[in-house]
mmCIF file of N, CA and C in Angstrom:
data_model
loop_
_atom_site.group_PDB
_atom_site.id
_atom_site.type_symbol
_atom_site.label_atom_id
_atom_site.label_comp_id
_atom_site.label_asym_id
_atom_site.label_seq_id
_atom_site.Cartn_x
_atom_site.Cartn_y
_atom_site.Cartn_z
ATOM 1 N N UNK Z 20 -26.115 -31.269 17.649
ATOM 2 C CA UNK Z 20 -26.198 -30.741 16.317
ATOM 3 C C UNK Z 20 -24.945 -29.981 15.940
ATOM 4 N N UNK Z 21 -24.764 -29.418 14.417
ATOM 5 C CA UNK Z 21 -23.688 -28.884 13.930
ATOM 6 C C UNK Z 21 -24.032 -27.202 13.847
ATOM 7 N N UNK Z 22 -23.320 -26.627 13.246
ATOM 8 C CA UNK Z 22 -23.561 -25.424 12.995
ATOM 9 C C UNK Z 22 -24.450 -25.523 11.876
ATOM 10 N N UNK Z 23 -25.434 -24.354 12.195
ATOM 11 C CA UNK Z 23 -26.133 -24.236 10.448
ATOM 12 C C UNK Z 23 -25.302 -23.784 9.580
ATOM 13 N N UNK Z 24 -25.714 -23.697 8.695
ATOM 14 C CA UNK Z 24 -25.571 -23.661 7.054
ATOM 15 C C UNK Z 24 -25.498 -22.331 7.013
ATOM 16 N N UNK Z 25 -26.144 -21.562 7.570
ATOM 17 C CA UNK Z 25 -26.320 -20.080 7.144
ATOM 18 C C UNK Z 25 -24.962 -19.528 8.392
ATOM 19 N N UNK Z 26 -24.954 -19.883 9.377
ATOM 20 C CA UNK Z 26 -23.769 -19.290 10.334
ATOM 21 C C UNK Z 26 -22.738 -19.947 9.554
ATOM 22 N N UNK Z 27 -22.211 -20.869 9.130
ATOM 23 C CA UNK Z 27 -21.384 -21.271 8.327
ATOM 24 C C UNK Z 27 -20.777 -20.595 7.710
ATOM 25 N N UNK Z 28 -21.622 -20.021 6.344
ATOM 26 C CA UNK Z 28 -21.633 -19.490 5.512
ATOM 27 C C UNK Z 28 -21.150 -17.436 5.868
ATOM 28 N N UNK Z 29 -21.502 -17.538 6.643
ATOM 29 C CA UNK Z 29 -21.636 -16.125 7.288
ATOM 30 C C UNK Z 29 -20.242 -16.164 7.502
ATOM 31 N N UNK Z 30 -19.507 -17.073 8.462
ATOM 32 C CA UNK Z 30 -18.126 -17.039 9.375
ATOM 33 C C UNK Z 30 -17.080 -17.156 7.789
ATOM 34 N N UNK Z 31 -17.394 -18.005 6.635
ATOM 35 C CA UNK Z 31 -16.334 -18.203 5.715
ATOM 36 C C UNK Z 31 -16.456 -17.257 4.986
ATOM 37 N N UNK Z 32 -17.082 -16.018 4.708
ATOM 38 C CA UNK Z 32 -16.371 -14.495 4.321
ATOM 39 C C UNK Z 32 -16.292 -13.838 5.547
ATOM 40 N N UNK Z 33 -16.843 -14.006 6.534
ATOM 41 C CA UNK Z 33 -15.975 -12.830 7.877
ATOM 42 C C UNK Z 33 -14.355 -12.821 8.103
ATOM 43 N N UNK Z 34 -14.419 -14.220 8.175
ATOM 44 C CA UNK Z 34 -12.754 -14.182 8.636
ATOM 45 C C UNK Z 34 -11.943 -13.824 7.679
ATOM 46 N N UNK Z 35 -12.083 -14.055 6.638
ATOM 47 C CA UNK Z 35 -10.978 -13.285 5.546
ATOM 48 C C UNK Z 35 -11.246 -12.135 5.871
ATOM 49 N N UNK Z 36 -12.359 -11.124 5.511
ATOM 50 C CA UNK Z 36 -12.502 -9.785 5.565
ATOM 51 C C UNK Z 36 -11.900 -9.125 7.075
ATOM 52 N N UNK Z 37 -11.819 -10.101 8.099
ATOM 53 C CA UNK Z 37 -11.791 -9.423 9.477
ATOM 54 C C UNK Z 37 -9.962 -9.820 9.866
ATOM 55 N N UNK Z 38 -9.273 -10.881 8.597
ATOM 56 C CA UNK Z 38 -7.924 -11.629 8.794
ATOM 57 C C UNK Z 38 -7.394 -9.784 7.833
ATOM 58 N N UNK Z 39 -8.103 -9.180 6.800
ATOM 59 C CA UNK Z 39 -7.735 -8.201 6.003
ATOM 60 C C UNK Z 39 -7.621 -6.665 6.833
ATOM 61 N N UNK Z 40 -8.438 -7.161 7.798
ATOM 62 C CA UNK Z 40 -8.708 -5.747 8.882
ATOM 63 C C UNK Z 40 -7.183 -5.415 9.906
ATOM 64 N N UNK Z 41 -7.306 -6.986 10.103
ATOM 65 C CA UNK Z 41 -5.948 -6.752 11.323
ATOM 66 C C UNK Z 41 -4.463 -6.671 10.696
ATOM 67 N N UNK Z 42 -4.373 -7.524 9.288
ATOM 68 C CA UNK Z 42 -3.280 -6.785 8.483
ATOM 69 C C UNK Z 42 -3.253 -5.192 8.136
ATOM 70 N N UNK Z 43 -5.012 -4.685 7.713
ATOM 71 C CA UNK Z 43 -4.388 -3.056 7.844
ATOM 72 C C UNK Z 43 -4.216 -2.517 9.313
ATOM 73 N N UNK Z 44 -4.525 -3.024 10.204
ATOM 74 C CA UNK Z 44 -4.127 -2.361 11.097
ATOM 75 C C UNK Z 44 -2.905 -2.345 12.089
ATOM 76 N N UNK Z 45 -2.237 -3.584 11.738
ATOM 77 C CA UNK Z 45 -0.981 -3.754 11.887
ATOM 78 C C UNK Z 45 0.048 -2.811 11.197
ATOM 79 N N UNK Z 46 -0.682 -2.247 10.261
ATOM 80 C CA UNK Z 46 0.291 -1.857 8.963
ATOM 81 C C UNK Z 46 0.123 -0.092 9.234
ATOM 82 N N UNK Z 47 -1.233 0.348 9.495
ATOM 83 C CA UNK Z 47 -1.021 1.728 9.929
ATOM 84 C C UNK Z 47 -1.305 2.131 10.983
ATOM 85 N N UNK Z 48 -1.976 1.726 11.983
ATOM 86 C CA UNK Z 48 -2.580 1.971 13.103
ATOM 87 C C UNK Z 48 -0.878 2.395 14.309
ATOM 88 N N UNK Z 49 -0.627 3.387 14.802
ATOM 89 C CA UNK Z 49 0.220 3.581 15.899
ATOM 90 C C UNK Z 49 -0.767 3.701 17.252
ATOM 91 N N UNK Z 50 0.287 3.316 18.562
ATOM 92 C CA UNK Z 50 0.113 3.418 19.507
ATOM 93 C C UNK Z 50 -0.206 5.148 20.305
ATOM 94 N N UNK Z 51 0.103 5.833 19.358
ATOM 95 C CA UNK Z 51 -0.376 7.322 19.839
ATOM 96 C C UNK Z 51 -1.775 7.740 19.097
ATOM 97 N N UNK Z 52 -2.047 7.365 18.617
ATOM 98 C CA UNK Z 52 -3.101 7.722 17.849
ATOM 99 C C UNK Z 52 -4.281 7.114 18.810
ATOM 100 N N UNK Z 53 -5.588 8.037 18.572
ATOM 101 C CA UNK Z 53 -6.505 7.642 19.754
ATOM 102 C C UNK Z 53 -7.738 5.900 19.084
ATOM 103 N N UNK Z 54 -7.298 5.765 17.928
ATOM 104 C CA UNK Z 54 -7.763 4.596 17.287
ATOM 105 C C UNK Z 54 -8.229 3.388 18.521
ATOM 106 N N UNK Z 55 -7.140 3.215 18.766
ATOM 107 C CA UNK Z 55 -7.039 2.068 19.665
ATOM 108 C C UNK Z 55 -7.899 2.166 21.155
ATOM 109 N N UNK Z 56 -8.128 3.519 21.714
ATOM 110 C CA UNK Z 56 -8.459 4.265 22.848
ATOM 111 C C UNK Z 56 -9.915 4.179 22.656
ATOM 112 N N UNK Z 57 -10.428 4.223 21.431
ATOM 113 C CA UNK Z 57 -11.670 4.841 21.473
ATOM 114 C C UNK Z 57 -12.295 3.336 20.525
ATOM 115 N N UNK Z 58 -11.837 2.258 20.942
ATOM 116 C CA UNK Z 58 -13.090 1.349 20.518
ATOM 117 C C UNK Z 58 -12.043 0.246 19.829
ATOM 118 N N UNK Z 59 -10.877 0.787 18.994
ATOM 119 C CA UNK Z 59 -9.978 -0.241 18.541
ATOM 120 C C UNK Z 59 -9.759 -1.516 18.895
ATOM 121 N N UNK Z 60 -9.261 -1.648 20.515
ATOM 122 C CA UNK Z 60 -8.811 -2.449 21.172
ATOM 123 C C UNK Z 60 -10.310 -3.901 21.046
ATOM 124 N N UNK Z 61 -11.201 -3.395 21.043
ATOM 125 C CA UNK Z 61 -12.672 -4.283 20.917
ATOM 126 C C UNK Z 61 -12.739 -4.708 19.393
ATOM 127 N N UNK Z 62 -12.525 -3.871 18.555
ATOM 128 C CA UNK Z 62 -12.702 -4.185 16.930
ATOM 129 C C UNK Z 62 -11.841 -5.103 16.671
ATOM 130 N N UNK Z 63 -10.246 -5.295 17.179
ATOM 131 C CA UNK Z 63 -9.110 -6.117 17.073
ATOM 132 C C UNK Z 63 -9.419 -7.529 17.883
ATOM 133 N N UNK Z 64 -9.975 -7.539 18.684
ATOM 134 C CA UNK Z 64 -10.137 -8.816 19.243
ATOM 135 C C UNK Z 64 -11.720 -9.046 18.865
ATOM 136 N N UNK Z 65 -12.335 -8.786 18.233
ATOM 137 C CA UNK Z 65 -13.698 -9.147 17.503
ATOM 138 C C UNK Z 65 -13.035 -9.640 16.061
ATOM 139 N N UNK Z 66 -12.168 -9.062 15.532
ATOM 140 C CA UNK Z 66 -11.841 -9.268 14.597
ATOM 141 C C UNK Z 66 -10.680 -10.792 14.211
ATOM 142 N N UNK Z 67 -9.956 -10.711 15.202
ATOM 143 C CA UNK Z 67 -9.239 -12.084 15.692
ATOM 144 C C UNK Z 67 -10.156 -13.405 16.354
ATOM 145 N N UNK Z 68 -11.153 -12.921 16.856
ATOM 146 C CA UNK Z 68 -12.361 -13.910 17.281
ATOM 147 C C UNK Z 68 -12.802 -14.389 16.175
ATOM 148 N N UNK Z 69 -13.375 -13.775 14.874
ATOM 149 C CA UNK Z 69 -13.979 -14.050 14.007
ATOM 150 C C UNK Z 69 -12.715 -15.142 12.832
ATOM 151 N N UNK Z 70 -11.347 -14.458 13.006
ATOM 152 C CA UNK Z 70 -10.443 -15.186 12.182
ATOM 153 C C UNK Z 70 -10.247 -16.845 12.653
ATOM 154 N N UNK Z 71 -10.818 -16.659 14.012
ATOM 155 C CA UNK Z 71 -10.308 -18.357 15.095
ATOM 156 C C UNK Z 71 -11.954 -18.840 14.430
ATOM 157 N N UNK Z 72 -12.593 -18.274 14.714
ATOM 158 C CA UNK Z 72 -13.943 -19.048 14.289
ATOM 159 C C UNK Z 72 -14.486 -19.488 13.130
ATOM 160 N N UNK Z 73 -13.819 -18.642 12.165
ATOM 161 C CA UNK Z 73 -13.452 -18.942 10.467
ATOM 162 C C UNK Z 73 -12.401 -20.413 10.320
ATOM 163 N N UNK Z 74 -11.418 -20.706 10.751
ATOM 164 C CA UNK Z 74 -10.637 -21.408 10.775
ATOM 165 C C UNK Z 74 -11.396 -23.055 11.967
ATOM 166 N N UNK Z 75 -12.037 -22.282 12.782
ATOM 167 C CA UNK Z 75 -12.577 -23.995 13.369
ATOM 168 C C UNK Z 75 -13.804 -24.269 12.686
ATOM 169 N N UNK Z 76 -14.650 -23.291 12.065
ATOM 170 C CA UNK Z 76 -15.860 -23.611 11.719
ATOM 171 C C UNK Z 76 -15.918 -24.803 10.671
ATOM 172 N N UNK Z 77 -15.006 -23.924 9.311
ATOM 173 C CA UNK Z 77 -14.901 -24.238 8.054
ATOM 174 C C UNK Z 77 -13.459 -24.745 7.959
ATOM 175 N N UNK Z 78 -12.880 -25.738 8.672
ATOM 176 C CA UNK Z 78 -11.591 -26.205 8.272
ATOM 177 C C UNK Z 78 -11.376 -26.451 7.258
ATOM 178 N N UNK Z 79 -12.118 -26.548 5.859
ATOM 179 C CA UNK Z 79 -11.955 -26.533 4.644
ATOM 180 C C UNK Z 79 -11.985 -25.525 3.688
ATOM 181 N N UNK Z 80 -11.878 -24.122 4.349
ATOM 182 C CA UNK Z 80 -12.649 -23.198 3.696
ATOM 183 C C UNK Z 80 -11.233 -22.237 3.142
ATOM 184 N N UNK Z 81 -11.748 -21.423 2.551
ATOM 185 C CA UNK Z 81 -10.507 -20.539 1.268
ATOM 186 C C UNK Z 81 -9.617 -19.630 2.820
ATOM 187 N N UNK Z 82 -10.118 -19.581 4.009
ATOM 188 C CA UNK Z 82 -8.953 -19.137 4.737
ATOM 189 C C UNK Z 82 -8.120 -19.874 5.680
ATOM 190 N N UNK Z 83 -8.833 -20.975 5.675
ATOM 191 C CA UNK Z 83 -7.744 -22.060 6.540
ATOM 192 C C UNK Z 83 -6.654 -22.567 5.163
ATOM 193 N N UNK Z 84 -7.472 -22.725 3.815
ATOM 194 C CA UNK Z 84 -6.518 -23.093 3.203
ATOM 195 C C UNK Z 84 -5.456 -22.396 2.368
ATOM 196 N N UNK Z 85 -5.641 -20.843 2.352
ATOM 197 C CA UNK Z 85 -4.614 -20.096 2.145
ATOM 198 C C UNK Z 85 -3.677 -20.113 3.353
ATOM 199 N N UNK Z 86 -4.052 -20.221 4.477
ATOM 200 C CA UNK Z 86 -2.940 -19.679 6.112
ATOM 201 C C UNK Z 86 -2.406 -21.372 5.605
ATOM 202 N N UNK Z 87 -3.134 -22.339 4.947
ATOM 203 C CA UNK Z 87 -2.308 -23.364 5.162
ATOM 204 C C UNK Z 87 -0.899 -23.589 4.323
ATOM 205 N N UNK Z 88 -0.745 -22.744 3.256
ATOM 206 C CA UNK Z 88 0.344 -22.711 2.433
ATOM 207 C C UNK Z 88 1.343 -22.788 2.974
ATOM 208 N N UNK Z 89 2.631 -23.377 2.270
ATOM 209 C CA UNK Z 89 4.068 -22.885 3.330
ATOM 210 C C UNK Z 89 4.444 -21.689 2.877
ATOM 211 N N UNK Z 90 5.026 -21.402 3.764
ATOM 212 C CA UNK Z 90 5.627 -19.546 3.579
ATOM 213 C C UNK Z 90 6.994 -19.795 2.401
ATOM 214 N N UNK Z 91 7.023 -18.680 1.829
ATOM 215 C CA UNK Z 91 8.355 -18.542 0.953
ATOM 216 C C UNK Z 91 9.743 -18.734 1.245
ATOM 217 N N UNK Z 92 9.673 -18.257 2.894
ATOM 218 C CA UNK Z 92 10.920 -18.431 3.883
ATOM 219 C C UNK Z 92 11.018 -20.012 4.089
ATOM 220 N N UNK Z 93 10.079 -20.783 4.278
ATOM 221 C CA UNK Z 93 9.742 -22.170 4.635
ATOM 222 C C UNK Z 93 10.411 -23.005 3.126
ATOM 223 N N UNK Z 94 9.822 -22.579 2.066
ATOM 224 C CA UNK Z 94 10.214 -23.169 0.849
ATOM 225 C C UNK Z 94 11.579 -23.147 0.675
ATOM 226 N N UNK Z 95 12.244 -21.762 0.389
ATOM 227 C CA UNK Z 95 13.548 -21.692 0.157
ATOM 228 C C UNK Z 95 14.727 -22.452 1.297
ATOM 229 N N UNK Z 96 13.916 -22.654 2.526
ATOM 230 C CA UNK Z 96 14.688 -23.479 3.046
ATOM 231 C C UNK Z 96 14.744 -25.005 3.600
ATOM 232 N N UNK Z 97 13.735 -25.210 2.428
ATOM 233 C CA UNK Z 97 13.622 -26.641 2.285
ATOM 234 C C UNK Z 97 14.244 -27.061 0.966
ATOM 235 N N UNK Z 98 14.536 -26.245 0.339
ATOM 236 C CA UNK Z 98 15.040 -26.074 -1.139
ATOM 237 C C UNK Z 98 16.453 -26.449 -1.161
ATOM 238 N N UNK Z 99 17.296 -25.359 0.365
ATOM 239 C CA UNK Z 99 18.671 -25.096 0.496
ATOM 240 C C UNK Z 99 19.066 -26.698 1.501
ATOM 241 N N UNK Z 100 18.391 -27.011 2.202
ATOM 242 C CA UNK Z 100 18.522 -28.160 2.804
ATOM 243 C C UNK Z 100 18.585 -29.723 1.791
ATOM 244 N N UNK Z 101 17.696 -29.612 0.609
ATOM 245 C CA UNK Z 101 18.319 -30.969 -0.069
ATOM 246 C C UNK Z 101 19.635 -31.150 -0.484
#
């Protein structure tokens, strides 16, 4: 059998919301701060679990197909290459 419908559905808003978690925490989270010490390190790889499982579940879904865009760096240098 496949995945249900309802786990489906569940994984294609987690992974955006949990792909939004590890950008803020890339963005403020430091290595001195006790964040990471006290449970972080589990929330970050729950949260990257859920982004891999968003992306195999729903290969069609609004976060495989935003990560699928080319990057701006990618464009402009496909631009400078013709």
């Amino acid at each position: 059998g496949g995945v249900p419908a309802r786990a489906r559905s569940v994984v294609r808003w987690l992974g955006p919301a949990a792909l939004v978690f590890l950008a803020w925490g890339l963005h403020t989270v430091t290595g001195s701060g006790g964040f990471l010490s006290q449970g972080g390190f589990l929330a970050v790889a729950a949260a990257a679990c859920a982004v891999i499982a968003s992306l195999s579940l729903d290969p069609g879904g609004p976060l495989a197909r935003a990560l699928s865009l080319p990057s701006p760096n990618r464009l402009a240098l496909e631009t400078r290459m013709r």
